[in-house]
Short mmCIF file of C-alpha atoms and ligand atoms in Angstrom, two decimals:
data_model
loop_
_atom_site.label_atom_id
_atom_site.label_comp_id
_atom_site.label_asym_id
_atom_site.label_seq_id
_atom_site.Cartn_x
_atom_site.Cartn_y
_atom_site.Cartn_z
CA UNK A 27 -46.13 11.85 -30.36
CA UNK A 28 -47.70 15.29 -30.13
CA UNK A 29 -50.03 16.34 -32.94
CA UNK A 30 -48.59 19.25 -34.88
CA UNK A 31 -50.48 22.39 -35.91
CA UNK A 32 -49.54 24.96 -38.58
CA UNK A 33 -51.26 28.35 -38.47
CA UNK A 34 -51.68 30.70 -41.44
CA UNK A 35 -52.34 34.33 -40.46
CA UNK A 36 -52.00 37.65 -42.30
CA UNK A 37 -52.41 40.23 -39.57
CA UNK A 38 -52.36 40.78 -35.85
CA UNK A 39 -52.62 37.12 -34.96
CA UNK A 40 -54.56 37.41 -31.70
CA UNK A 41 -56.19 34.06 -32.47
CA UNK A 42 -52.83 32.52 -33.28
CA UNK A 43 -51.62 33.79 -29.91
CA UNK A 44 -54.54 32.16 -28.04
CA UNK A 45 -53.89 28.88 -29.85
CA UNK A 46 -50.17 28.99 -29.02
CA UNK A 47 -50.98 29.78 -25.37
CA UNK A 48 -53.49 26.95 -25.19
CA UNK A 49 -51.16 24.29 -26.56
CA UNK A 50 -48.00 25.48 -24.82
CA UNK A 51 -49.03 23.46 -21.77
CA UNK A 52 -50.43 20.52 -23.73
CA UNK A 53 -48.97 17.03 -23.97
CA UNK A 54 -51.27 16.26 -26.90
CA UNK A 55 -50.44 18.92 -29.46
CA UNK A 56 -48.18 21.85 -30.32
CA UNK A 57 -48.04 24.75 -32.74
CA UNK A 58 -45.11 23.81 -34.97
CA UNK A 59 -45.19 26.62 -37.53
CA UNK A 60 -46.68 30.05 -38.28
CA UNK A 61 -47.03 31.01 -41.95
CA UNK A 62 -47.83 34.43 -43.33
CA UNK A 63 -48.01 36.27 -46.65
CA UNK A 64 -47.38 39.57 -44.85
CA UNK A 65 -43.81 40.31 -43.76
CA UNK A 66 -45.10 43.13 -41.50
CA UNK A 67 -47.76 41.05 -39.74
CA UNK A 68 -47.67 41.29 -35.95
CA UNK A 69 -48.27 37.54 -35.84
CA UNK A 70 -44.54 37.14 -36.62
CA UNK A 71 -43.64 38.89 -33.37
CA UNK A 72 -46.09 36.68 -31.50
CA UNK A 73 -44.50 33.58 -33.05
CA UNK A 74 -41.07 34.75 -31.90
CA UNK A 75 -42.40 35.35 -28.40
CA UNK A 76 -43.51 31.71 -28.24
CA UNK A 77 -40.36 30.48 -30.00
CA UNK A 78 -42.47 29.05 -32.79
CA UNK A 79 -40.73 29.07 -36.20
CA UNK A 80 -42.31 31.15 -38.94
CA UNK A 81 -42.28 31.27 -42.71
CA UNK A 82 -43.09 34.23 -44.98
CA UNK A 83 -44.24 33.48 -48.51
CA UNK A 84 -45.58 35.37 -51.52
CA UNK A 85 -48.37 34.68 -53.98
CA UNK A 86 -46.09 33.00 -56.48
CA UNK A 87 -44.71 30.57 -53.93
CA UNK A 88 -48.20 29.80 -52.60
CA UNK A 89 -49.95 29.22 -55.92
CA UNK A 90 -47.20 28.16 -58.30
CA UNK A 91 -44.90 25.89 -56.30
CA UNK A 92 -45.10 22.93 -53.92
CA UNK A 93 -42.77 24.59 -51.40
CA UNK A 94 -45.37 25.12 -48.71
CA UNK A 95 -46.69 21.60 -49.13
CA UNK A 96 -43.14 20.28 -48.74
CA UNK A 97 -42.65 22.41 -45.62
CA UNK A 98 -45.87 21.11 -44.02
CA UNK A 99 -44.93 17.53 -44.94
CA UNK A 100 -41.40 17.85 -43.60
CA UNK A 101 -42.71 19.16 -40.30
CA UNK A 102 -45.30 16.35 -40.06
CA UNK A 103 -48.18 18.80 -39.75
CA UNK A 104 -51.48 17.14 -38.78
CA UNK A 105 -53.81 20.15 -38.85
CA UNK A 106 -53.68 23.44 -40.75
CA UNK A 107 -55.46 26.38 -39.12
CA UNK A 108 -56.36 29.60 -40.93
CA UNK A 109 -56.64 32.40 -38.38
CA UNK A 110 -57.17 35.68 -40.19
CA UNK A 111 -55.77 34.43 -43.50
CA UNK A 112 -57.49 35.83 -46.56
CA UNK A 113 -56.29 33.91 -49.62
CA UNK A 114 -58.00 30.89 -51.14
CA UNK A 115 -56.08 27.71 -50.36
CA UNK A 116 -54.66 26.05 -53.52
CA UNK A 117 -55.69 22.56 -54.60
CA UNK A 118 -52.34 20.93 -53.87
CA UNK A 119 -52.80 21.71 -50.16
CA UNK A 120 -56.53 20.86 -50.12
CA UNK A 121 -55.79 17.45 -51.63
CA UNK A 122 -52.90 16.72 -49.30
CA UNK A 123 -54.86 17.69 -46.16
CA UNK A 124 -58.48 16.55 -46.70
CA UNK A 125 -60.64 17.73 -43.79
CA UNK A 126 -57.47 18.87 -42.07
CA UNK A 127 -57.59 22.56 -42.98
CA UNK A 128 -59.94 24.75 -40.96
CA UNK A 129 -60.82 28.44 -40.93
CA UNK A 130 -62.43 30.87 -38.53
CA UNK A 131 -64.85 33.48 -39.83
CA UNK A 132 -66.37 36.39 -37.88
CA UNK A 133 -70.04 35.81 -38.76
CA UNK A 134 -72.73 33.15 -38.68
CA UNK A 135 -72.04 31.59 -42.09
CA UNK A 136 -73.53 31.34 -44.65
CA UNK A 137 -74.47 34.91 -43.75
CA UNK A 138 -71.79 37.53 -44.44
CA UNK A 139 -69.30 35.19 -46.08
CA UNK A 140 -67.66 35.09 -49.49
CA UNK A 141 -65.02 37.03 -51.34
CA UNK A 142 -64.22 40.41 -49.80
CA UNK A 143 -66.07 39.61 -46.57
CA UNK A 144 -63.45 39.70 -43.85
CA UNK A 145 -62.64 41.47 -40.62
CA UNK A 146 -64.33 44.85 -40.17
CA UNK A 147 -66.23 44.62 -43.45
CA UNK A 148 -68.25 41.78 -41.96
CA UNK A 149 -69.11 43.75 -38.83
CA UNK A 150 -70.04 46.83 -40.87
CA UNK A 151 -72.43 44.77 -42.99
CA UNK A 152 -74.00 43.15 -39.92
CA UNK A 153 -74.55 46.59 -38.33
CA UNK A 154 -75.84 48.12 -41.57
CA UNK A 155 -78.45 45.35 -41.83
CA UNK A 156 -79.54 45.89 -38.21
CA UNK A 157 -79.05 42.21 -37.34
CA UNK A 158 -80.01 41.35 -33.78
CA UNK A 159 -77.45 38.57 -33.52
CA UNK A 160 -74.12 37.65 -35.01
CA UNK A 161 -71.36 35.24 -34.11
CA UNK A 162 -68.45 33.15 -35.31
CA UNK A 163 -68.07 30.10 -37.52
CA UNK A 164 -65.30 27.52 -37.59
CA UNK A 165 -65.42 25.40 -40.74
CA UNK A 166 -63.45 23.07 -42.97
CA UNK A 167 -61.81 24.79 -45.91
CA UNK A 168 -62.59 23.98 -49.52
CA UNK A 169 -61.86 25.64 -52.86
CA UNK A 170 -64.41 28.45 -52.27
CA UNK A 171 -64.42 31.32 -49.78
CA UNK A 172 -66.12 30.53 -46.46
CA UNK A 173 -67.91 27.53 -47.87
CA UNK A 174 -66.80 24.23 -46.29
CA UNK A 175 -68.63 22.07 -43.76
CA UNK A 176 -69.35 23.87 -40.50
CA UNK A 177 -67.69 22.48 -37.38
CA UNK A 178 -68.78 25.05 -34.79
CA UNK A 179 -70.82 28.23 -34.43
CA UNK A 180 -71.43 30.46 -31.44
CA UNK A 181 -73.64 33.52 -31.28
CA UNK A 182 -73.83 36.83 -29.47
CA UNK A 183 -76.55 39.45 -29.25
CA UNK A 184 -76.12 42.69 -31.17
CA UNK A 185 -77.46 45.37 -28.84
CA UNK A 186 -78.83 48.75 -29.88
CA UNK A 187 -75.90 51.17 -29.88
CA UNK A 188 -73.26 48.50 -30.57
CA UNK A 189 -70.63 50.05 -32.82
CA UNK A 190 -67.75 48.60 -34.82
CA UNK A 191 -65.47 48.45 -31.78
CA UNK A 192 -68.07 46.60 -29.74
CA UNK A 193 -68.69 44.14 -32.57
CA UNK A 194 -64.96 43.48 -32.83
CA UNK A 195 -64.77 42.97 -29.08
CA UNK A 196 -67.72 40.56 -28.96
CA UNK A 197 -66.42 38.53 -31.90
CA UNK A 198 -62.93 38.37 -30.49
CA UNK A 199 -64.19 37.18 -27.11
CA UNK A 200 -66.00 34.28 -28.75
CA UNK A 201 -63.14 33.45 -31.11
CA UNK A 202 -60.55 33.39 -28.36
CA UNK A 203 -62.74 31.24 -26.12
CA UNK A 204 -63.82 28.66 -28.67
CA UNK A 205 -61.14 28.33 -31.35
CA UNK A 206 -58.45 26.61 -29.25
CA UNK A 207 -61.02 24.21 -27.77
CA UNK A 208 -62.50 23.32 -31.15
CA UNK A 209 -58.99 22.62 -32.45
CA UNK A 210 -58.30 20.40 -29.46
CA UNK A 211 -61.54 18.49 -30.07
CA UNK A 212 -60.69 17.93 -33.73
CA UNK A 213 -57.20 16.69 -32.90
CA UNK A 214 -58.63 14.23 -30.36
CA UNK A 215 -61.01 12.85 -33.00
CA UNK A 216 -58.16 12.51 -35.49
CA UNK A 217 -56.31 10.35 -32.99
CA UNK A 218 -59.00 7.70 -32.87
CA UNK A 219 -59.13 7.22 -36.66
C1 LIG B 28 -60.63 37.18 -36.99
O1 LIG B 28 -61.72 37.89 -36.49
C2 LIG B 28 -61.10 36.18 -38.04
O2 LIG B 28 -62.39 35.68 -37.80
C3 LIG B 28 -61.08 37.03 -39.28
O3 LIG B 28 -59.91 37.80 -39.16
C4 LIG B 28 -59.70 38.09 -37.78
C5 LIG B 28 -58.24 37.85 -37.46
O4 LIG B 28 -57.92 38.38 -36.21
N1 LIG B 28 -61.07 36.21 -40.45
C6 LIG B 28 -61.75 36.50 -41.56
O5 LIG B 28 -62.41 37.53 -41.68
C7 LIG B 28 -61.65 35.46 -42.67
N2 LIG B 28 -62.64 35.68 -43.67
P1 LIG B 28 -56.52 38.07 -35.50
O6 LIG B 28 -55.42 38.38 -36.52
O7 LIG B 28 -56.48 39.02 -34.33
O8 LIG B 28 -56.52 36.63 -35.08
#
């Protein structure tokens, strides 16, 4: 049986797209569901393009009901992937999926993590501090922002003259290259348990 992935995303979903592309040809795993809190998120269009079902939810449903847990259970989800999703994950999901919820963050955690640190804000802070390197982190999710055990990091050099657009480009290159492979590696490990 193929392992089944659910992806939470709130925005464009370029990472979700790379993950769907990667596993479309796989016999080992598939993206079974896209979830979003944002009814206007472009990730919904991407899900349609790949014929992956999607679910839109609001804060109340996420934090005050077990509906999303039931949905993940019913679809036999093995791994939950946060790809540009900005809300803390509630305890009911953390308990049901121990070490099975992962997140990608656009910096070398623990630097530039925590509440309010997402997307462009991270790059702006890295540039403002004149860092000479930055990168990406893939980590397990816990009850705090950007805090769980680190699974993977990769770095890039911040060159003089790099602006916000260049930072976004460099981060995205690394994310798109590594995230699908890291997910594949995790799923393989889960198999042998
Ligand atoms: C990614 O760069 C991801 O690292 C970041 O949001 C972007 C989503 O892009 N996540 C965070 O900042 C979480 N704190 P995408 O919608 O194109 O995949």
